[in-house]
Amino acid sequence: MPSYTVTVSTGSQWFAGTDDYIYITLIGSKGCSEKNLLDKPFYNDFERGAIDSYDVTVSEDIGDILLVKIEKHKYWYKDDWYCRHVTVKTPAGDYIEFPCYRWILNDKEIILREGKAKLAKDDKLQMLKQHRKKELEERQKLYRWKEWHPGFPQSIDAHCHSDLPHDIQFDSEKGVDFILNYTKAMENLFVNSFMHMFQSSWNDFADFERIFVRISNTISEYVMQHWKEDFMFGYQFLNGCNPVLIRKCHKIPDKFPVTNNMVECSLERNLTLEEEIEQGNIFIVDFELLDGISVNKTDPCTLQYIAAPICLLYKNLENKIVPIAIQLNQEPGVENPIFLPTDSHYDWLLAKIWVRSSDFHIHQTVSHLLRTHLLSEVFAIAMFRQLPAVHPVFKLLIPHVRFTIAINTKAREQLICECGLFDKANATGGGGHVELVLRSMKDLTYQSLCLPEAIKMREMESKEDIPYYFFRDDGLKVWEAVLGFVGDIVDIYYKDDKTVCEDTELQAFVKDVFVYGLRDNEALGFPKTLKTKEQLVEYLTLVVFTASGQHAAVNFGQYDWCSWIPNSPPTMRCPPPTKKDEVTIEYIIESLPDRGRSCWHLGAVWALSQFQDNELFLGFYPDEHFTEKSIKEVMVKFRKELEEIGSFIQERNKNKKLPYYYLSPDRIPNSIAV
């Protein structure tokens, strides 16, 4: 009688093992085996991290093994099991891999397919077609779209983390509890003694050092020492944690009436402002999105304020970008003066602080929350709903959506909800952040999410003109590496454009993103269908890069750039000045966040800047969803390219006082999980 060897791998995360009875049935092209109990006498099977092998004998030839059915029956109490994969060794000595990477709950069964990726057109057997169809029907019941707030991208239908399908929950919910993590961060930073001091102002800038954790030779310390300097202010628009706003200026807007006389002291080339603009030396950042946004009123004891500044910047003879004019609100007028570097020290300093605070609001809500977190969740839900596990695009994307739905659900539960943590320290809390997302939806265009296009749209692509824009340089290298990786995978499964057009599952995925995730919004320019391989490669590159490189660039620098509170105030407690020569140091200190809000802010940026335990970085795929040798070779090539990028960045950063490392591949997680 033919005998097969079945090897089962159990996950290594907490509580992955089980004492339940595990049964296996081999399903072949000619028939099925008996249902076999996998059990060795006097041995504890299916322990956490274990690899267990069993002999399965069949009474007759069952043909080629196509599917493996695993059933779990309760032994004593509820004991879920995480199965990584099953390997079957045939009587002929061939090995067949069946990836699983799923939890098996209660008295449930799952049916696994062999690991080779297949498009729907490649399945000729009715049994395999039926398996595909049933898997998607079950997933569509589990992964449902829901409107969290009218006008937002749609999200998962779950009230809290524990409502999510078990397969996409965090291994330990405690590890991603925002309240716990923020509180723990404040304890680690020794700032909890100030927490009760809401409304209590600091005495002076030096007083902020009482909660500032000095870590020698780091960016945060350098920021603390140099934050008042114009070069540091300008540098952050290129390489801080929101390097996506600055654009070349071709014409001074009518609402920002800067004249040559105002700025001629700042211009170094003996040219007029108009001539500097023509030569491409003038840049602008406009915070128009913040105009009229509701301010946080959740604490009746503290008035909070938001401005909508416009900032003009200049590339000086050292090729450094420095500010030359700031207007704190959109409507020009006598009570909205244009502040200049030639004004009094405190006038100019406070104007820059207001810009930094405005940048913080756009960064948190638009660049970070909407354009990485919420967007990646849309791709994740559509993927689970429309692509079976055997589909090559599912196998490609699954590592890049790991824990994303879970972190977003937790954020809706604790962070951005009504009375959530966001309300505690941020001027846009209490509903302003929701208005900001709604306003910025119009800018969530497909083109703006493709990094090369996004940089061209802001006319920031020239390395010669703008040599110190490391976000651009490193980001484009990573984008190209991902593009090549995705292209190699697409080439293996899609021989021509016709194959793309005829892939009904792929087209359903793209349609789900457009119709449900992005609410049928034609203005955003997302495709409803994909017609060419080139389109498919770009689309998947956007998905992978948004979840990895783009998120890393705007997330992991938060402690570096925002921990020195005056450089990135989450709220302001006095209105923007309406006249010149009236600002004092006392007024600035009164404007900055109080002690309690400063501590909440510090805890938040610390917690958000930490990698997850067991973080998986770009190019590392320990879960072998793909089993083909050709794909493993593509992955090796991808990792090699990423290593070269990492070496280049490391070499460039040597001896730099301000190294830029957020897009070094060894610091880019595969997915958004924090």
XYZ file of C-alpha atoms in Angstrom:
674
model
C 0.000 0.000 0.000
C 1.370 3.458 -0.925
C 2.706 5.451 2.015
C 3.081 9.240 2.264
C 5.068 11.224 4.820
C 3.239 14.292 6.076
C 5.273 17.003 7.840
C 3.385 19.710 9.732
C 4.931 22.979 10.924
C 3.338 24.845 13.855
C 3.780 28.612 14.284
C 6.227 30.015 16.819
C 4.045 32.877 18.121
C 2.476 32.681 21.581
C -0.320 30.093 21.947
C 0.260 28.739 18.417
C 0.435 25.109 19.628
C -2.541 22.902 20.430
C -3.480 19.747 22.340
C -6.535 19.188 20.149
C -6.911 16.203 17.820
C -5.590 16.988 14.327
C -6.760 14.899 11.377
C -5.541 14.978 7.778
C -7.080 13.777 4.526
C -5.085 13.705 1.293
C -7.233 14.567 -1.720
C -5.860 13.336 -5.050
C -6.868 13.414 -8.688
C -8.158 9.811 -8.445
C -9.576 9.736 -4.925
C -9.002 10.507 -1.231
C -7.136 8.897 1.617
C -8.844 7.921 4.835
C -9.164 10.611 7.504
C -5.955 10.075 9.523
C -5.373 11.158 13.113
C -1.901 12.723 13.368
C -0.677 11.415 16.687
C 2.507 9.827 17.955
C 2.316 7.746 21.153
C 3.935 9.259 24.264
C 4.695 12.475 22.377
C 3.349 16.004 22.686
C 2.323 16.838 19.095
C 1.910 20.346 17.634
C 3.821 22.295 20.234
C 4.666 25.938 19.507
C 7.457 26.096 16.874
C 7.449 22.320 16.346
C 7.878 20.416 13.073
C 6.185 17.008 13.304
C 6.249 14.170 10.727
C 3.727 11.327 10.307
C 3.276 8.374 7.943
C -0.056 8.227 6.121
C -0.862 4.981 4.328
C -3.522 4.789 1.620
C -5.275 1.633 0.508
C -5.243 2.470 -3.190
C -3.662 4.868 -5.686
C -5.204 8.356 -5.208
C -3.302 9.980 -8.090
C -1.602 13.379 -7.880
C -2.148 15.094 -4.529
C -4.132 18.281 -5.190
C -5.517 19.302 -1.797
C -4.946 18.582 1.871
C -7.849 18.726 4.320
C -6.965 19.458 7.958
C -9.584 19.023 10.682
C -9.281 19.960 14.339
C -11.450 18.456 17.061
C -11.571 19.584 20.649
C -9.607 17.533 23.174
C -10.439 19.308 26.400
C -10.978 23.081 26.081
C -10.869 25.745 23.343
C -7.343 25.486 21.960
C -6.718 27.290 18.661
C -3.820 26.195 16.462
C -1.620 28.154 14.047
C -0.439 25.971 11.175
C 2.432 27.347 9.079
C 2.542 24.743 6.338
C 2.190 21.075 5.481
C 4.664 19.153 3.316
C 3.689 15.839 1.717
C 6.390 13.409 0.543
C 4.947 11.097 -2.108
C 5.831 7.388 -2.506
C 7.911 8.468 -5.540
C 10.009 10.744 -3.298
C 8.598 14.095 -4.517
C 7.867 16.871 -2.013
C 4.675 18.935 -2.319
C 4.317 22.127 -0.241
C 0.947 23.293 1.078
C 1.282 26.777 2.622
C -1.253 27.579 5.331
C -0.165 30.451 7.654
C -3.575 30.520 9.292
C -5.273 29.870 12.597
C -7.565 26.862 12.816
C -10.248 27.640 15.380
C -12.626 25.455 17.367
C -13.814 22.305 15.590
C -13.064 23.613 12.118
C -11.522 22.274 8.958
C -9.478 23.969 6.273
C -8.562 22.717 2.819
C -5.141 23.727 1.507
C -3.931 23.937 -2.062
C -0.475 23.163 -3.279
C 1.802 26.212 -3.053
C 2.448 26.876 -6.747
C 0.738 30.146 -7.664
C -1.990 29.757 -10.278
C -4.254 32.146 -12.148
C -7.912 31.120 -12.475
C -7.404 30.261 -16.166
C -4.751 27.675 -15.187
C -7.209 25.622 -13.140
C -8.718 22.965 -15.405
C -10.117 20.600 -12.754
C -13.595 21.328 -11.401
C -12.435 20.452 -7.879
C -9.793 23.212 -7.938
C -12.157 25.761 -9.505
C -14.690 24.972 -6.784
C -12.048 25.347 -4.050
C -11.134 28.824 -5.382
C -14.756 29.923 -5.488
C -15.605 28.626 -2.012
C -12.546 30.265 -0.444
C -13.577 33.682 -1.781
C -17.213 33.223 -0.748
C -16.090 32.505 2.825
C -13.642 35.427 2.851
C -16.261 37.872 1.571
C -18.441 36.999 4.565
C -15.503 37.638 6.930
C -14.028 40.754 5.294
C -16.824 43.278 4.818
C -16.567 46.953 3.871
C -17.871 49.547 6.306
C -18.097 53.333 6.378
C -16.324 54.522 9.534
C -17.049 58.151 8.694
C -18.866 59.579 5.656
C -16.342 60.595 3.010
C -13.429 58.545 4.393
C -12.004 55.602 2.443
C -14.003 52.574 3.530
C -12.558 50.320 6.209
C -13.140 46.894 7.753
C -16.498 46.106 9.346
C -15.287 45.605 12.929
C -15.998 47.635 16.070
C -12.850 46.551 17.855
C -9.690 44.465 17.418
C -11.271 41.312 18.861
C -14.030 41.434 16.192
C -11.477 40.952 13.402
C -10.883 37.594 11.719
C -8.312 35.782 13.883
C -5.824 35.515 10.992
C -5.286 39.276 10.840
C -5.271 40.050 14.567
C -2.067 40.927 16.377
C -0.411 37.973 18.107
C -0.772 39.904 21.359
C -3.353 42.675 21.557
C -1.490 44.120 24.528
C 1.476 44.911 22.268
C -0.607 47.353 20.261
C -2.733 48.934 22.970
C -2.207 52.659 22.360
C -3.191 53.719 25.887
C -0.825 51.151 27.393
C 1.995 51.970 24.959
C 1.739 55.737 25.399
C 1.653 55.394 29.175
C 4.579 52.958 29.069
C 6.475 55.385 26.806
C 5.915 58.210 29.270
C 7.204 56.021 32.097
C 10.269 55.039 30.039
C 10.896 58.698 29.267
C 10.429 59.623 32.954
C 7.842 62.274 32.120
C 4.824 60.824 33.949
C 5.449 63.124 36.933
C 4.333 66.049 34.722
C 1.201 64.346 33.421
C -1.231 65.934 35.871
C 0.047 69.411 34.981
C -2.406 70.211 32.188
C -2.779 73.989 31.743
C 0.558 74.522 33.529
C 2.998 76.372 31.244
C 6.716 75.777 31.061
C 8.964 78.556 32.298
C 11.237 78.926 29.249
C 12.761 76.874 26.419
C 15.297 75.329 28.782
C 12.399 74.065 30.896
C 11.353 71.761 28.007
C 14.634 69.933 28.598
C 13.143 68.555 31.805
C 11.107 66.128 29.702
C 13.542 65.840 26.808
C 15.482 62.571 26.840
C 19.026 63.297 25.797
C 20.338 60.549 23.574
C 23.813 61.659 22.542
C 24.742 62.144 18.889
C 21.211 61.637 17.646
C 19.005 63.703 15.388
C 16.713 64.615 18.295
C 19.599 66.128 20.229
C 20.816 67.998 17.137
C 17.278 69.356 16.614
C 17.181 70.593 20.206
C 20.460 72.439 19.705
C 19.720 73.952 16.267
C 15.921 74.191 15.949
C 15.909 78.010 15.908
C 18.202 78.190 12.880
C 16.757 78.890 9.436
C 18.739 76.095 7.741
C 17.255 73.536 10.171
C 13.752 74.860 9.511
C 14.224 74.546 5.727
C 16.012 71.185 5.923
C 12.957 69.564 7.508
C 10.832 70.222 4.414
C 13.314 68.042 2.508
C 14.291 65.358 4.996
C 12.162 65.642 8.129
C 9.206 63.383 8.799
C 6.948 65.225 6.317
C 9.164 65.679 3.233
C 6.240 65.672 0.789
C 4.902 69.254 0.776
C 7.626 71.538 -0.591
C 7.256 72.502 -4.249
C 8.933 74.839 -6.710
C 7.329 78.292 -6.881
C 6.638 79.813 -10.328
C 4.531 82.748 -9.234
C 3.948 84.403 -5.877
C 0.240 83.792 -5.108
C -1.986 86.890 -4.931
C -2.992 85.890 -1.396
C 0.688 86.083 -0.320
C 1.860 89.564 -1.457
C 5.602 89.181 -0.930
C 7.588 91.937 -2.679
C 11.196 92.111 -3.774
C 11.840 94.859 -1.195
C 10.715 92.595 1.618
C 13.101 89.753 0.815
C 16.033 91.329 -1.035
C 18.218 91.107 2.116
C 17.788 87.298 2.013
C 18.631 86.869 -1.694
C 22.324 86.130 -2.277
C 22.752 86.200 -6.057
C 22.201 89.939 -6.724
C 18.980 89.008 -8.512
C 15.435 90.228 -7.949
C 12.804 87.938 -6.469
C 11.280 87.552 -9.949
C 14.662 86.539 -11.402
C 15.280 84.062 -8.549
C 11.877 82.512 -9.316
C 12.797 82.208 -13.005
C 16.064 80.500 -12.100
C 14.178 77.949 -9.964
C 15.581 79.064 -6.602
C 12.264 79.822 -4.871
C 10.045 77.204 -3.213
C 6.719 77.361 -1.428
C 4.767 75.401 1.169
C 1.092 76.335 1.518
C -0.973 74.991 4.451
C -4.265 76.031 2.846
C -5.867 72.736 3.930
C -5.858 73.982 7.538
C -7.846 77.145 6.785
C -11.035 77.091 8.852
C -10.456 73.639 10.375
C -12.314 73.292 13.700
C -10.044 73.673 16.674
C -9.967 71.272 19.637
C -12.518 72.339 22.274
C -12.580 69.134 24.315
C -10.880 70.878 27.265
C -12.898 73.959 28.265
C -9.978 75.174 30.396
C -7.591 75.553 27.442
C -8.173 77.570 24.299
C -6.293 76.064 21.346
C -5.500 77.571 17.959
C -4.729 76.516 14.377
C -3.224 78.670 11.626
C -3.002 78.117 7.846
C 0.398 79.612 6.978
C 2.168 80.086 3.659
C 5.944 79.857 3.672
C 8.350 81.036 0.971
C 11.758 79.356 0.862
C 14.981 80.131 -0.959
C 17.866 78.001 -2.172
C 20.935 79.969 -1.093
C 24.468 79.851 -2.520
C 25.290 76.847 -0.320
C 22.318 75.005 -1.877
C 20.545 75.068 1.482
C 16.806 75.733 1.579
C 15.979 78.562 4.012
C 12.764 80.471 4.788
C 12.507 84.078 3.566
C 8.847 84.996 4.229
C 5.971 83.596 6.313
C 2.327 84.668 6.408
C 0.352 82.927 9.155
C -3.082 82.885 7.529
C -4.498 82.715 4.027
C -6.214 86.091 3.730
C -3.718 88.942 3.269
C -4.315 92.123 5.253
C -3.074 94.518 7.915
C -3.744 91.995 10.690
C -1.969 89.203 8.826
C 1.581 90.558 8.393
C 4.275 88.830 6.361
C 7.064 87.893 8.766
C 10.657 88.106 7.558
C 14.133 87.037 8.765
C 14.907 90.768 9.204
C 12.096 91.151 11.783
C 12.745 90.970 15.510
C 14.188 87.650 16.725
C 10.997 86.585 18.537
C 8.621 87.636 15.723
C 10.520 85.474 13.240
C 10.955 82.577 15.681
C 7.234 82.438 16.522
C 6.288 82.602 12.824
C 8.497 79.553 12.194
C 7.028 77.740 15.227
C 3.537 78.260 13.774
C 4.653 76.740 10.468
C 6.180 73.765 12.280
C 2.937 73.236 14.224
C 0.907 73.375 10.995
C 3.287 70.910 9.382
C 2.712 68.557 12.333
C -1.080 68.582 11.722
C -0.769 67.879 7.989
C 1.863 65.233 8.658
C -0.156 63.277 11.226
C -3.549 63.407 9.545
C -2.817 63.563 5.825
C 0.707 62.301 5.011
C 0.600 59.588 7.681
C -2.978 58.566 8.555
C -4.783 58.997 5.226
C -2.075 58.468 2.627
C -0.458 55.397 4.200
C -2.643 53.787 6.915
C -6.151 54.197 5.508
C -5.081 53.602 1.919
C -3.167 50.392 2.735
C -6.226 49.069 4.547
C -8.300 49.557 1.380
C -5.820 47.420 -0.595
C -5.763 44.793 2.190
C -9.542 44.366 2.409
C -9.936 44.182 -1.383
C -7.127 41.596 -1.525
C -8.763 39.323 1.057
C -12.164 39.667 -0.624
C -11.145 39.071 -4.237
C -7.899 37.087 -4.438
C -7.681 33.426 -3.374
C -4.536 32.301 -1.538
C -3.271 30.513 -4.661
C -3.293 33.732 -6.735
C 0.220 35.154 -7.340
C -0.900 38.707 -6.469
C -2.274 37.480 -3.124
C 1.051 35.765 -2.403
C 2.935 38.935 -3.386
C 0.819 41.324 -1.297
C 0.069 39.320 1.860
C 3.376 40.233 3.630
C 2.736 43.902 2.818
C -0.646 44.067 4.577
C 0.426 42.164 7.708
C -1.302 43.695 10.775
C -2.415 46.810 8.830
C -6.147 46.224 9.290
C -5.462 45.404 12.956
C -3.471 48.596 13.696
C -6.092 50.736 11.949
C -8.934 49.078 13.842
C -7.087 49.738 17.093
C -6.554 53.385 16.026
C -10.295 53.807 15.377
C -10.991 52.189 18.740
C -8.587 54.293 20.846
C -6.788 56.996 18.890
C -8.887 58.915 16.336
C -12.333 58.119 17.747
C -14.443 60.602 19.701
C -12.700 61.279 23.038
C -9.714 59.258 21.791
C -6.045 59.848 22.564
C -5.763 62.211 19.579
C -7.978 64.686 21.451
C -5.606 64.876 24.422
C -2.754 66.925 22.970
C -3.564 67.919 19.384
C -5.191 71.155 18.227
C -6.977 69.185 15.464
C -8.442 66.749 18.009
C -12.159 66.804 18.770
C -13.132 66.559 15.087
C -10.670 68.811 13.253
C -8.633 65.781 12.182
C -11.757 64.274 10.569
C -12.415 67.507 8.636
C -8.779 67.501 7.535
C -9.006 63.952 6.132
C -12.210 64.866 4.257
C -10.592 67.966 2.742
C -7.479 66.121 1.667
C -9.393 63.286 -0.022
C -9.425 65.309 -3.259
C -5.613 65.156 -3.321
C -5.456 61.361 -2.803
C -4.863 60.816 -6.506
C -3.331 57.730 -8.068
C -0.650 59.862 -9.727
C 0.343 61.522 -6.429
C 0.889 58.078 -4.853
C 3.394 56.986 -7.504
C 6.596 58.445 -6.031
C 8.339 59.434 -9.304
C 5.180 61.231 -10.457
C 4.595 62.838 -7.051
C 8.091 64.345 -7.089
C 7.657 65.603 -10.666
C 4.285 67.172 -9.760
C 6.115 69.285 -7.166
C 9.010 69.865 -9.613
C 11.529 68.569 -7.094
C 13.152 65.912 -9.320
C 16.431 67.642 -10.263
C 19.373 66.409 -8.192
C 21.483 69.173 -9.681
C 19.072 71.913 -8.596
C 18.193 70.378 -5.228
C 21.158 68.224 -4.172
C 20.290 67.507 -0.533
C 16.827 65.966 -0.969
C 17.606 62.528 0.465
C 13.946 61.481 0.770
C 13.699 61.820 -3.019
C 17.029 60.112 -3.761
C 16.537 57.128 -1.445
C 12.803 56.869 -2.122
C 13.305 56.633 -5.886
C 15.966 53.937 -5.422
C 13.596 51.866 -3.261
C 10.673 52.503 -5.659
C 12.778 51.267 -8.608
C 13.867 48.167 -6.670
C 10.238 47.342 -5.807
C 9.198 48.039 -9.414
C 11.841 45.564 -10.657
C 10.837 42.932 -8.091
C 7.132 43.224 -8.922
C 7.952 43.229 -12.663
C 9.924 39.981 -12.350
C 7.002 38.292 -10.561
C 4.429 39.590 -13.046
C 6.584 38.303 -15.945
C 6.477 34.784 -14.505
C 2.662 34.566 -14.336
C 1.410 36.958 -17.022
C 2.842 36.228 -20.436
C 1.099 39.186 -22.136
C -1.419 42.009 -21.697
C -4.280 39.683 -22.670
C -3.549 37.521 -19.597
C -3.916 40.624 -17.415
C -7.220 41.617 -19.047
C -8.636 38.092 -18.695
C -7.675 37.636 -15.030
C -11.149 38.079 -13.544
C -9.939 37.836 -9.934
C -7.310 40.544 -10.442
C -9.877 42.802 -12.133
C -12.319 42.206 -9.245
C -9.584 43.254 -6.783
C -8.880 46.501 -8.671
C -12.619 47.197 -8.991
C -13.201 46.583 -5.263
C -10.484 49.135 -4.423
C -12.069 51.715 -6.733
C -15.793 51.121 -6.180
C -15.903 50.332 -2.459
C -12.599 51.338 -0.881
C -12.421 54.709 -2.650
C -16.201 55.107 -3.108
C -16.298 55.220 -6.900
C -14.466 58.560 -6.868
C -13.455 59.083 -10.506
C -11.568 62.312 -9.685
C -8.849 60.340 -7.857
C -7.719 58.704 -11.105
C -7.478 55.150 -9.751
C -8.003 52.577 -12.504
C -11.224 50.529 -12.508
C -9.533 47.889 -14.644
C -5.961 47.026 -15.591
C -5.289 46.424 -19.273
C -1.529 45.946 -19.566
C 1.324 44.279 -17.709
C 2.949 47.685 -17.347
C -0.160 49.062 -15.608
C -0.290 46.024 -13.328
C 3.366 46.392 -12.327
C 2.937 50.093 -11.494
C -0.284 49.432 -9.528
C 1.279 46.684 -7.395
C 4.440 48.762 -6.887
C 2.247 51.571 -5.537
C 0.569 49.125 -3.123
C 3.877 47.686 -1.857
C 5.721 51.031 -1.675
C 2.878 52.797 0.180
C 2.914 50.076 2.847
C 6.698 49.944 3.151
C 8.856 52.856 1.974
C 6.295 55.671 2.080
C 5.094 54.737 5.570
C 8.660 54.336 6.874
C 9.581 57.795 5.550
C 6.716 59.558 7.341
C 6.482 57.430 10.479
C 9.805 56.406 11.976
C 11.313 59.896 12.153
C 8.638 61.177 14.507
C 10.680 60.949 17.689
C 13.753 62.410 15.958
C 11.938 65.516 14.706
C 8.986 65.958 17.059
C 10.359 65.117 20.512
C 11.780 68.624 20.977
C 8.354 70.218 21.525
C 9.140 73.783 20.281
C 10.181 72.271 16.932
C 6.871 70.482 16.417
C 4.118 71.719 18.730
C 0.964 69.569 18.531
C -1.117 72.555 19.654
C -0.795 76.295 20.215
C -2.486 78.041 23.141
C -2.357 81.664 21.953
C -3.581 83.049 18.633
C -1.113 83.863 15.836
C 0.316 87.387 16.192
C -1.492 90.059 14.164
C 1.196 92.746 14.507
C 4.945 92.889 14.436
C 7.239 93.827 17.343
C 4.856 92.619 20.036
C 6.053 89.039 20.515
C 8.032 88.299 23.684
C 9.642 85.116 24.962
C 6.812 84.914 27.511
C 4.190 85.019 24.732
C 5.979 82.206 22.883
C 6.118 80.021 26.015
C 2.417 80.709 26.706
C 1.663 79.742 23.077
C 3.467 76.394 23.255
C 1.780 73.275 24.698
C 1.430 73.031 28.482
C 3.281 70.416 30.504
C 0.572 67.757 30.364
C 0.016 67.988 26.611
C 3.773 68.051 26.017
C 4.082 64.746 27.861
C 1.238 63.107 25.944
C 2.832 64.270 22.713
C 6.225 62.935 23.743
C 4.766 59.541 24.682
C 2.930 59.395 21.347
C 5.893 60.205 19.088
C 8.095 57.784 21.041
C 5.578 54.925 20.766
C 4.885 55.588 17.065
C 8.593 55.565 16.213
C 9.253 52.069 17.593
C 9.441 48.990 15.393
C 7.165 46.069 16.251
C 8.601 43.066 18.061
C 9.665 40.535 15.400
C 9.451 43.232 12.715
C 9.926 41.943 9.162
C 11.857 44.319 6.926
C 11.533 44.903 3.205
C 12.502 41.896 1.090
C 12.362 39.342 3.933
C 9.523 36.860 3.530
C 9.875 34.030 6.084
C 6.298 32.875 5.400
C 6.762 30.932 2.175
C 3.513 31.639 0.361
C 5.422 31.217 -2.909
C 7.013 27.777 -3.224
C 8.472 28.020 -6.751
C 12.236 28.134 -7.158
C 11.941 30.891 -9.805
C 10.247 33.228 -7.288
C 12.811 32.464 -4.598
C 15.521 33.502 -7.063
C 13.631 36.754 -7.726
C 13.483 37.378 -3.957
C 17.244 36.820 -3.606
C 17.859 39.304 -6.430
C 15.518 41.845 -4.754
C 17.313 41.497 -1.399
C 20.669 41.980 -3.104
C 19.463 45.228 -4.692
C 18.097 46.411 -1.357
C 21.404 45.590 0.358
C 23.234 47.717 -2.222
C 20.858 50.622 -1.537
C 21.422 50.181 2.200
C 25.219 50.201 1.727
C 25.000 53.362 -0.385
C 22.912 55.129 2.280
C 25.231 53.982 5.065
C 28.260 55.290 3.166
C 26.589 58.619 2.429
C 25.568 59.060 6.066
C 29.116 58.577 7.380
C 30.219 61.612 9.418
C 26.940 63.434 8.682
C 25.581 65.409 11.615
C 22.113 64.832 10.177
C 22.101 61.335 8.652
C 19.022 60.347 6.629
C 18.216 56.671 7.166
C 14.406 56.309 7.139
C 14.492 54.780 3.630
C 17.394 52.443 4.267
C 15.814 49.060 3.410
C 17.000 47.482 6.678
C 14.763 50.052 8.449
C 11.705 49.753 6.194
C 9.127 47.284 7.563
C 7.248 45.270 4.957
C 3.897 46.546 6.186
C 2.160 49.182 8.307
C 1.903 47.697 11.773
C 2.493 50.723 14.026
